XYZ file of C-alpha atoms in Angstrom:
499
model
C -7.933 41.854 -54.058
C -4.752 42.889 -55.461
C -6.007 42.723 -59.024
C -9.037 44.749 -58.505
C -6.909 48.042 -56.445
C -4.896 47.823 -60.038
C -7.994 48.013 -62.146
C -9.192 51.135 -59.273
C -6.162 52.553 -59.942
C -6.423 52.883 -63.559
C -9.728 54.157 -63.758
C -9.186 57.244 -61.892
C -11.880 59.438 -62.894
C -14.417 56.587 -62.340
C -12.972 56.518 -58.326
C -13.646 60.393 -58.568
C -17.134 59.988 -59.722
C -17.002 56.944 -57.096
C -16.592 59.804 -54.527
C -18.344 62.528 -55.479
C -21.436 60.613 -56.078
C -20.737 58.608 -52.441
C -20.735 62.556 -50.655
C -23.710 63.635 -52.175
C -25.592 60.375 -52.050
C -25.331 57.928 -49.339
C -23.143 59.718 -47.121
C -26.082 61.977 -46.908
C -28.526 59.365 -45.529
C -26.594 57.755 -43.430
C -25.484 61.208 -41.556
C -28.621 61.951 -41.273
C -30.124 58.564 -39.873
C -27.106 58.829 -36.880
C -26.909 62.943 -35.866
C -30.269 63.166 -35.099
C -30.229 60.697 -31.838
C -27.455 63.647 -30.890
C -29.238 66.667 -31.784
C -32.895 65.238 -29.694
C -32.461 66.683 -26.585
C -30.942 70.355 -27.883
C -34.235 69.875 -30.544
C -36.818 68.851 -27.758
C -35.227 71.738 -25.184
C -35.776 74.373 -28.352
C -39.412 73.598 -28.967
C -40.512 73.837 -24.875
C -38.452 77.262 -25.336
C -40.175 78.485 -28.648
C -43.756 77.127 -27.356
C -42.607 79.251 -23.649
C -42.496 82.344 -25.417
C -45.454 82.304 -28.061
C -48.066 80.705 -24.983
C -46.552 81.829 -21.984
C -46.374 78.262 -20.616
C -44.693 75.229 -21.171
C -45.085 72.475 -23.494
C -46.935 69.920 -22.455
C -44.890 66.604 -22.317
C -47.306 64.617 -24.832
C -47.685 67.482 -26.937
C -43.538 67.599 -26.847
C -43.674 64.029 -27.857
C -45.780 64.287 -30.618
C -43.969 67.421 -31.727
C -40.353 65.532 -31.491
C -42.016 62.342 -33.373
C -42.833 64.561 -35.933
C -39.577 66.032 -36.270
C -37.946 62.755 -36.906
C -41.101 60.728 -38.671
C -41.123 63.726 -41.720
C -38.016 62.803 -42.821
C -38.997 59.449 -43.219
C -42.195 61.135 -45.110
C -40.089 62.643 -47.475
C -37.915 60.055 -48.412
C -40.481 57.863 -48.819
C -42.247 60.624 -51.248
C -38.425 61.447 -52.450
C -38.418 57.249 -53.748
C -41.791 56.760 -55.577
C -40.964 60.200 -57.527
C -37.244 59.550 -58.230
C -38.136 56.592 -61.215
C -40.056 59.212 -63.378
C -37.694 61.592 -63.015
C -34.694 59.759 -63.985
C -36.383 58.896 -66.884
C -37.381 62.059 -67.724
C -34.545 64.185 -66.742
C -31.671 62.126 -66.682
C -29.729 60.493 -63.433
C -27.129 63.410 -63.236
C -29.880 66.054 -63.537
C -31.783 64.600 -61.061
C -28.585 64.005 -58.459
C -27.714 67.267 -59.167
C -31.601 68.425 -58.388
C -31.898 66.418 -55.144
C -28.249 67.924 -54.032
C -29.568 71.938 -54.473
C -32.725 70.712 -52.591
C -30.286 69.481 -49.968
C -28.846 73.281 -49.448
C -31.695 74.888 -49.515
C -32.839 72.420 -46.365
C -29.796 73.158 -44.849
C -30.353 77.207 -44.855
C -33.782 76.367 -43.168
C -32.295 74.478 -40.718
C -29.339 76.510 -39.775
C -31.390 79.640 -39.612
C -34.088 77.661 -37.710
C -32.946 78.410 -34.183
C -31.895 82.532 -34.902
C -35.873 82.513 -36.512
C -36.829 80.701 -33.445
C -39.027 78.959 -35.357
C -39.624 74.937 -35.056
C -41.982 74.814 -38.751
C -38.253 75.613 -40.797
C -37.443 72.286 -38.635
C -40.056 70.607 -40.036
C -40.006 71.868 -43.506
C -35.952 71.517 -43.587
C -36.238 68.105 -42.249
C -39.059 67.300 -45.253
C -36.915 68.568 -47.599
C -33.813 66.809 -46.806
C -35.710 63.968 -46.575
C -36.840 64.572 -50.454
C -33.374 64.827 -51.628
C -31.865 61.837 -49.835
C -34.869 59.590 -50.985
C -34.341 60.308 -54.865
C -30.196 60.510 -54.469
C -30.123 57.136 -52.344
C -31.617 55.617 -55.133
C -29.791 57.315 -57.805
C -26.792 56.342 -56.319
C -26.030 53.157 -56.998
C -27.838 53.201 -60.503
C -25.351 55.945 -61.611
C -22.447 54.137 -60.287
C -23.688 50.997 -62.160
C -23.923 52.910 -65.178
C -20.442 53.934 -65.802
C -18.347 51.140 -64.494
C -16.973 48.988 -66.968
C -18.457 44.983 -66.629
C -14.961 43.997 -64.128
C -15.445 46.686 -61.931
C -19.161 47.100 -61.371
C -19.321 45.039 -58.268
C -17.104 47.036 -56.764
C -18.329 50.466 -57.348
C -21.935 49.593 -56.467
C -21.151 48.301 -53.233
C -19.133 51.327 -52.389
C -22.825 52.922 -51.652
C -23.037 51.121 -48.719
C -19.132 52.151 -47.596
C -20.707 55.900 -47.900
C -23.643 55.443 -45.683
C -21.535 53.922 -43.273
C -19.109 56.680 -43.620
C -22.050 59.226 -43.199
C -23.293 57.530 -39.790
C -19.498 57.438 -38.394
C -19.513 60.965 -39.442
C -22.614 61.964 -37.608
C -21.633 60.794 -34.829
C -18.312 62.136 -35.134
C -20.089 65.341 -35.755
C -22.555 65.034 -32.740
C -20.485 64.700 -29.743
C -20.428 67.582 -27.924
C -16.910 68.483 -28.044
C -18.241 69.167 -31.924
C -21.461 70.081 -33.142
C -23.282 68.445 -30.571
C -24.049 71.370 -27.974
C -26.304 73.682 -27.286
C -24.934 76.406 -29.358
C -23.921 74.557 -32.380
C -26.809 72.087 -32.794
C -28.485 74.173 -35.606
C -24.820 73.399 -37.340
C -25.461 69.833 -37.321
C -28.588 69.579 -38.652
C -27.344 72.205 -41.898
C -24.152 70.135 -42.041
C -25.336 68.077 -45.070
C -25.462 70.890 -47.300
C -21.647 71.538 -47.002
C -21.419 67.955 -48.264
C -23.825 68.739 -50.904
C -21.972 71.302 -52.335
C -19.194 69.574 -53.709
C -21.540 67.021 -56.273
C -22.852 70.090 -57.497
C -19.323 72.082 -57.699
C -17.813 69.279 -59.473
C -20.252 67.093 -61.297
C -21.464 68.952 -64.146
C -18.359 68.807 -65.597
C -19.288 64.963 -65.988
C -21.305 63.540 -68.620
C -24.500 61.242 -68.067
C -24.096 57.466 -68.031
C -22.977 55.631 -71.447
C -26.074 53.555 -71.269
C -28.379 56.490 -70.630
C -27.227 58.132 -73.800
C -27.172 54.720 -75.890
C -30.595 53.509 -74.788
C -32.445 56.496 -74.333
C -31.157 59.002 -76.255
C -29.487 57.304 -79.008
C -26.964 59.152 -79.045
C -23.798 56.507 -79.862
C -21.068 58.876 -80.610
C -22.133 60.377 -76.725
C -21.572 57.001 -75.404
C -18.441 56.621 -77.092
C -17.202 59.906 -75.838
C -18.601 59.118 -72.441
C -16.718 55.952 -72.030
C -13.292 57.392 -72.679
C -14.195 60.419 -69.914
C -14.649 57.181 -67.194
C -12.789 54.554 -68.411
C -9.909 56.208 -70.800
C -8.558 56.833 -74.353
C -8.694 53.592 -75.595
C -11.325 51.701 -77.520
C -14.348 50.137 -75.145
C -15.362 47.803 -78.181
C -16.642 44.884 -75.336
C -18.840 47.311 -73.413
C -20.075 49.051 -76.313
C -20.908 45.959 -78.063
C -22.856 44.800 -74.950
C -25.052 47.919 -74.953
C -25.445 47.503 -78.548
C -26.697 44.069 -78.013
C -29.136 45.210 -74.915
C -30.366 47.718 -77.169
C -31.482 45.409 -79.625
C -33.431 43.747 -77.579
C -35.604 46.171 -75.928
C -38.718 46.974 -77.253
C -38.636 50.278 -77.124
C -36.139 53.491 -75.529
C -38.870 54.878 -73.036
C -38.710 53.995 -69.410
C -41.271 50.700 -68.377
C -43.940 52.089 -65.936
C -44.358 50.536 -62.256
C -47.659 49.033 -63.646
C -45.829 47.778 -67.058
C -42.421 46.568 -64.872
C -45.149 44.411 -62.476
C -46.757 42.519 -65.376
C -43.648 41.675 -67.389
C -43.590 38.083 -67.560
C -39.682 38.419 -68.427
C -39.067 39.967 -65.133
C -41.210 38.384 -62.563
C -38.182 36.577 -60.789
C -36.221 39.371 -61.022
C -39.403 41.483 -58.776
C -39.164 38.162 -56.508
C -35.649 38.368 -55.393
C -35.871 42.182 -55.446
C -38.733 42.182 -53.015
C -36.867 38.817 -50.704
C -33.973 41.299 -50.713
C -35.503 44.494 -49.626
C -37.769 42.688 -46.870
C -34.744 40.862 -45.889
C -32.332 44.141 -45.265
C -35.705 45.717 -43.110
C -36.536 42.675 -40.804
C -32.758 41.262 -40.341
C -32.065 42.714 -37.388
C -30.083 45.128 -38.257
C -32.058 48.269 -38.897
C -33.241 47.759 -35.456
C -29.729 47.850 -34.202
C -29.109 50.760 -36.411
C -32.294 52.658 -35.092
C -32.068 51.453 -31.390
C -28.323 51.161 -30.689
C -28.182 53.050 -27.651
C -31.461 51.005 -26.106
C -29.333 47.808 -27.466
C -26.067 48.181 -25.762
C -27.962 49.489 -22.674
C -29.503 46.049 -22.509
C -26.683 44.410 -22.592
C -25.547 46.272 -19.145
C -23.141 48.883 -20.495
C -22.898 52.546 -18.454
C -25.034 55.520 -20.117
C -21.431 57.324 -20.422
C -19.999 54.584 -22.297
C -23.024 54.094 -25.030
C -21.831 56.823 -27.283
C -18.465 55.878 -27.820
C -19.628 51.988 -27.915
C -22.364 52.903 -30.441
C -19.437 55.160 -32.776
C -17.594 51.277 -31.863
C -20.491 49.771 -34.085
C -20.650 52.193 -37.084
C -16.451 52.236 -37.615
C -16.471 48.420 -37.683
C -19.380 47.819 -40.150
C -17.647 51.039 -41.992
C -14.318 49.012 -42.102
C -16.498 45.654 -43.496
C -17.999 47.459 -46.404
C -14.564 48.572 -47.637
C -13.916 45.243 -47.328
C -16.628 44.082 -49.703
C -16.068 46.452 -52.221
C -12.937 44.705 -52.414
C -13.484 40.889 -52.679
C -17.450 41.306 -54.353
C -15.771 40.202 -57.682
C -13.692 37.639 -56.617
C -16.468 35.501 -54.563
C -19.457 36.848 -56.307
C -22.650 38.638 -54.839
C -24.713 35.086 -54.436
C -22.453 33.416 -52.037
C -21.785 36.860 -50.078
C -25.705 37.311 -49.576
C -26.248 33.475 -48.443
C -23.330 32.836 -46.308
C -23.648 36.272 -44.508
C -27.757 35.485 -43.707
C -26.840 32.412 -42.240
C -23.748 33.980 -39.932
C -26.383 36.591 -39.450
C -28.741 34.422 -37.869
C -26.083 32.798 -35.758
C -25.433 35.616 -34.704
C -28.465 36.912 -33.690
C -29.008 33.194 -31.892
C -26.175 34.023 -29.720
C -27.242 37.523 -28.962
C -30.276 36.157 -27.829
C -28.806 33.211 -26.064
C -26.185 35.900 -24.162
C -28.923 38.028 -22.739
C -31.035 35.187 -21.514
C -27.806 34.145 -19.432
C -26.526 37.836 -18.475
C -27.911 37.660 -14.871
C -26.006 34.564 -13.918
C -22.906 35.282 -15.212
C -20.645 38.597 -15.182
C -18.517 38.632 -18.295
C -21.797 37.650 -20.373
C -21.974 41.411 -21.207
C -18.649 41.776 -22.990
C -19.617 38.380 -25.080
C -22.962 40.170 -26.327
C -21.369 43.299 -27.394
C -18.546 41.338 -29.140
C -21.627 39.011 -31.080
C -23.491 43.026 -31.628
C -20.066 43.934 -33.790
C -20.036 40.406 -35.283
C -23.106 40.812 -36.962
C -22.692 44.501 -37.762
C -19.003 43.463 -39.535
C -20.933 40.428 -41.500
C -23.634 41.840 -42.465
C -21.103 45.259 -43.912
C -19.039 42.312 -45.337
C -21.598 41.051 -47.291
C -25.266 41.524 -47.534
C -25.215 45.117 -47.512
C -22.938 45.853 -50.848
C -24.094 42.741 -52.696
C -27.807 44.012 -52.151
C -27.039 47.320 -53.659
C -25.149 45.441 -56.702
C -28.038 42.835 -57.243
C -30.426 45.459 -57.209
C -28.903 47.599 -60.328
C -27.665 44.153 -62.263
C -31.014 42.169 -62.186
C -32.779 45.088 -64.505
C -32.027 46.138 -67.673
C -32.018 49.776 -68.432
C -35.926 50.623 -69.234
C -36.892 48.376 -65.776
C -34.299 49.716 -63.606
C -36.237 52.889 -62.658
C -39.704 51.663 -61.309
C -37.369 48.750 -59.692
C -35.438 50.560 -57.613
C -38.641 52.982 -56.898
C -40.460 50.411 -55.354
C -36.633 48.847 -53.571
C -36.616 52.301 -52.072
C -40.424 52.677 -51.053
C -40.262 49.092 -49.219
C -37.089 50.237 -47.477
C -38.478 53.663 -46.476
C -41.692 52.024 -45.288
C -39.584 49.014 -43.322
C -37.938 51.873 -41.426
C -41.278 53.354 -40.140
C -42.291 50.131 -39.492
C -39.429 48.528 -37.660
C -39.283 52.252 -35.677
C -42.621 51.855 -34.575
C -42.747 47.656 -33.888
C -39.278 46.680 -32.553
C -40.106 49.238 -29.009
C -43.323 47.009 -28.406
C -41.105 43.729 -29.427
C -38.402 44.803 -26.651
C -40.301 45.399 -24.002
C -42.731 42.355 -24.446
C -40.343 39.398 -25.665
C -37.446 41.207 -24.497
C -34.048 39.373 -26.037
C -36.872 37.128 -27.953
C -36.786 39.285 -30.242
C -34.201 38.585 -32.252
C -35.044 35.347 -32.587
C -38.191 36.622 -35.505
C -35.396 37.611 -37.102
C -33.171 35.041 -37.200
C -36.082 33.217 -39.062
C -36.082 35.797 -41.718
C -32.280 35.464 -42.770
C -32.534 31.836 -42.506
C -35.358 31.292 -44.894
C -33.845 33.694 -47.095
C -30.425 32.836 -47.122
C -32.282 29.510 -48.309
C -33.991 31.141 -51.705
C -30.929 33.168 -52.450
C -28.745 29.628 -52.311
C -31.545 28.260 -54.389
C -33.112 30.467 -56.581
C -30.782 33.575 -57.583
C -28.703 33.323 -60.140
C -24.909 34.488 -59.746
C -24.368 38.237 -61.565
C -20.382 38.351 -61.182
C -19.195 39.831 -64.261
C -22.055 39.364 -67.052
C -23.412 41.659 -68.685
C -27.205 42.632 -68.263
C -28.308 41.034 -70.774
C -26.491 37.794 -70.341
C -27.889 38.104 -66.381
C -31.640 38.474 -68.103
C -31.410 35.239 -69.790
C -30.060 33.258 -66.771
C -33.621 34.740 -64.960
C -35.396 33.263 -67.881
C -34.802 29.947 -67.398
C -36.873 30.826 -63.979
C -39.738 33.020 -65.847
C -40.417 30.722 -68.432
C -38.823 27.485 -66.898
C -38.347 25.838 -70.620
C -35.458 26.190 -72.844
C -36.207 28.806 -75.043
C -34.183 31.118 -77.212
C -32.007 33.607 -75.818
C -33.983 37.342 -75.801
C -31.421 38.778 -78.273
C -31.685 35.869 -80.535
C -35.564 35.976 -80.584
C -35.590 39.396 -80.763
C -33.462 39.585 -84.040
C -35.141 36.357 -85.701
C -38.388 38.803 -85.130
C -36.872 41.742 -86.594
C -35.613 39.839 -89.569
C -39.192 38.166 -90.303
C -40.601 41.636 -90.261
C -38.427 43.142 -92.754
C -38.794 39.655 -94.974
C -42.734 40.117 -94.780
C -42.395 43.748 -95.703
C-alpha cells in the first residue's frame, strides 16, 4: 500500500485528472441515484400543486403515481439511451470531447431543473431529468476508459477503481445534500436536483487544458509524437520507452485504426471469452444484491425493525462505509490482483446475504437480532466496495484492446442500465412475496459466479493489453497457437516477401 501512495504521489497530474474526471463522471451518477429518494415528496407535493392550478382539482393519486414513476424511470431512459450512443461517439469524437459534451449537457439539465419550480412547470422536470440522464450514461462509461487510458501499466488498477470511490462519494453527497437542514426542504429542493451542474462545471473549467489519451492518439490518430507529448503531461519529463513500446506493439497487431462495431466486436472469435466474463460481470453487479440495497435501503433497514427517524442517518451509515471500502481497493487492487478480489468478495457476499436472510427469519424471537442484521447490511456493503465493485470497473477496460473497448463497454453499460429497471421493478414483488427469501436468489448468483471467475478469468494485474489478449486466447482458441503479435508480424512479413 505504501508503494503505490509513492507512485500516486509522483504522478500528480494523473491524481488531478483522477479527480476531475471522478466529479464530472461518477460522482454524477451516484448523486443522482441517492438525492432523489430526498427530493420525492417536495417533487410529488409540486405536481398535485401545478396540476391544482391548471385543472382546478387535485391530482388523482394513480395519476400522481404514474406521474412520479415517470419522473424517476426517464432518467433511467436516458442513461440507458446515453450508453448505446456513447461507443460511436468516442470513436468518432474522441473520449475528452465527448466527457466534455456529456458535462455541458449536464448544465444545461441543471438550468431546467432549477428554474423548474419558479416556471411551475413539471415537463422541465422531465426533460431535465432526461437530459441528465443522457450525460451520466455516456460519462459513466467514459469514465473509467479515460482513466485507463492515461495511467501508466503499475498504476492502472488503481485509477480505474477510483470510479467506483466517486460514485460512492456522489451518493454520500446526495444524501449529505438532501437532509433538510440542506437542500432537502421545501424551498430549496429545486437546488438539489440542479446541484450536479455545479459539479459539472469544474471538468469543463479545467479539462481542456488536458490532452486526449496516449493510446487514442497512437491507435487512432497516429499521431506518435502526440502520444509522446501526452505521456510526459500525465506521467512526467522523462522517457516512457516501456509504455510506448507496448502501444507500439498493440498497434501492430490490430487490423486496422477504426473502432470494431457492436455487430463486428460480437463475432470476433479472438474476443468471445472476453464478451463472456464481461456479460458474468455485469449480470453479476445487477442481481448481487446489492443494487437492491442501493435502490431500496430505506424499505431494507425498515425490515430489519429500525425507527422511520433513524433510516436516514442509518442509510448515510451504509453509503460512508462502502465509500471508505472503495478507497480501500484502490489501494491494495495491485498488490492482490483484480481475480482474487472479485472471487473472494462473491463468496463473502453470499455469506453475507445467507446471514441476512437467516437474521430476519429469527428477528421475532429474539431482540438484539436487529442490530446483527444491520451490522451483516454494512458487511456486505464494505465487501462488496472492497472488492467487486473497483475490480469490475478495472476488468472491464483491461480485457479489450483499444478498437473493442467502445462497443464493450456500450453494451456493459446498457445491461447495467437495463438491470436497474429491472431489479426496480422485480425486487418490490420479491419482498413482499418471499419476504427475507429473497436474498437467498441472490446468494446463488455470486456463488456460481465467484465459481467461473476462480476458474475461468485470467488475472490482469500489471500486463499490458496485449499480453492480457493472449492469456484469453488460450480460452478462444483452446490450442497453443502463436502469440497475436507474432502472427500478426510473420503475416506482414509474408506479404511484403510475396510483393
Amino acid at each position: 500500500m505504501a508503494v503505490i501512495f509513492w507512485d500516486v504521489i509522483q504522478y500528480q497530474r494523473l491524481l488531478l485528472m483522477v479527480v476531475i474526471l471522478g466529479i464530472g463522471g461518477s460522482l454524477q451518477v451516484g448523486f443522482q441515484g441517492s438525492m432523489i429518494t430526498y427530493a420525492s415528496l417536495h417533487i410529488k407535493e409540486f405536481i398535485n400543486e401545478t396540476w391544482l392550478e391548471r385543472f382546478g382539482h387535485s391530482v388523482h393519486p394513480s395519476t400522481l403515481t404514474l406521474l412520479w414513476s415517470s419522473v424517476v424511470s426517464i432518467f433511467g431512459l436516458g442513461g440507458l439511451l446515453g450508453s448505446m450512443s456513447s461507443g460511436c461517439l468516442a470513436a468518432k469524437y474522441g473520449k475528452k470531447n465527448c466527457f466534455l459534451g456529456s458535462n455541458m449537457l449536464m448544465v444545461a439539465s441543471a438550468f431546467l431543473l432549477g428554474f423548474s419550480k419558479m416556471a411551475r412547470s413539471v415537463e422541465l422536470i422531465l426533460v431535465g431529468r432526461f437530459l441528465c440522464g443522457i450525460s451520466t450514461g455516456v460519462c459513466i462509461l467514459l469514465h473509467p476508459q479515460y482513466l485507463g487510458e492515461v495511467s501508466p501499466k503499475k498504476l492502472r488498477g488503481f485509477t480505474t477503481s477510483t470510479a467506483s470511490m466517486f460514485w460512492c462519494l456522489g451518493k454520500v453527497l446526495g444524501q449529505v445534500m438532501g437532509l433538510r437542514e440542506l437542500l432537502g426542504s421545501g424551498a430549496l429542493w429545486p437546488m438539489l436536483l440542479a446541484f450536479s451542474g455545479a459539479t459539472a462545471v469544474v471538468p469543463l473549467l479545467v479539462l481542456p487544458f488536458f490532452p486526449e489519451s496516449p493510446p487514442h492518439l497512437l491507435l487512432h490518430r497516429g499521431d506518435e509524437e502526440g502520444c509522446v507529448k501526452a505521456m510526459k503531461t500525465f506521467w512526467g519529463e522523462k522517457p516512457h520507452w516501456a509504455e510506448l513500446d507496448d502501444l507500439q506493439k498493440e498497434q501492430a497487431a490490430l487490423n486496422s485504426t477504426q473502432s470494431k462495431s457492436l455487430l463486428e466486436l460480437v463475432k470476433e472469435p479472438s474476443l468471445r471469452w472476453q464478451l463472456y466474463m464481461l456479460l458474468v460481470l455485469a449480470v453479476t453487479t445487477q442481481l448481487s444484491g446489492i443494487q437492491a440495497i442501493y435502490s431500496y435501503t430505506f424499505e431494507v433497514i425498515q425490515a430489519t425493525g429500525f425507527h422511520l427517524e433513524q433510516i436516514p442517518y442509518l442509510a448515510l451509515g451504509v453509503s460512508l462505509c462502502e465509500f471508505l471500502s472503495t478507497i480501500l481497493c484502490s489501494f491494495i487492487i495491485e498488490r492482490f490482483g483484480r481475480k482474487m478480489l472479485l472471487w473472494a468478495g462473491y463468496a463473502l457476499m453470499g455469506t453475507m446475504l445467507a446471514g441476512i436472510t437467516l437474521s430476519l427469519s429469527l428477528q421475532p424471537w429474539f431482540s438484539w437480532m436487529p442490530y446483527c442484521c444491520l451490522s451483516l447490511i454494512f458487511c456486505f456493503v464494505f465487501v462488496f466496495g472492497l472488492g467487486p465493485a473497483g475490480a469490475t470497473v478495472s476488468l472491464r477496460m483491461e480485457m479489450f484492446d483499444q478498437s473493442s473497448r467502445a462497443p464493450a463497454f456500450a453494451i456493459s453499460g446498457t445491461l447495467s442500465w437495463a438491470g436497474v429497471f429491472v431489479i426496480g421493478m422485480v425486487f418490490p414483488l420479491m419482498l413482499e412475496n418471499v419476504r427475507q427469501f429473497s436474498f437467498l436468489i441472490f446468494m446463488g448468483i455470486l456463488y456460481t459466479s465467484g465459481f467461473i471467475v476462480y476458474f475461468f478469468l485470467p488475472e490482469t494485474k500489471k500486463k499490458s493489453i496485449l499480453e492480457i489478449q493472449e492469456e484469453f486466447d488460450k480460452l478462444n482458441f483452446k490450442k497453443k497457437q502463436i502469440p497475436v503479435l507474432d502472427a500478426k508480424l510473420t503475416k506482414d512479413h509474408e506479404l511484403c516477401t510475396k510483393l
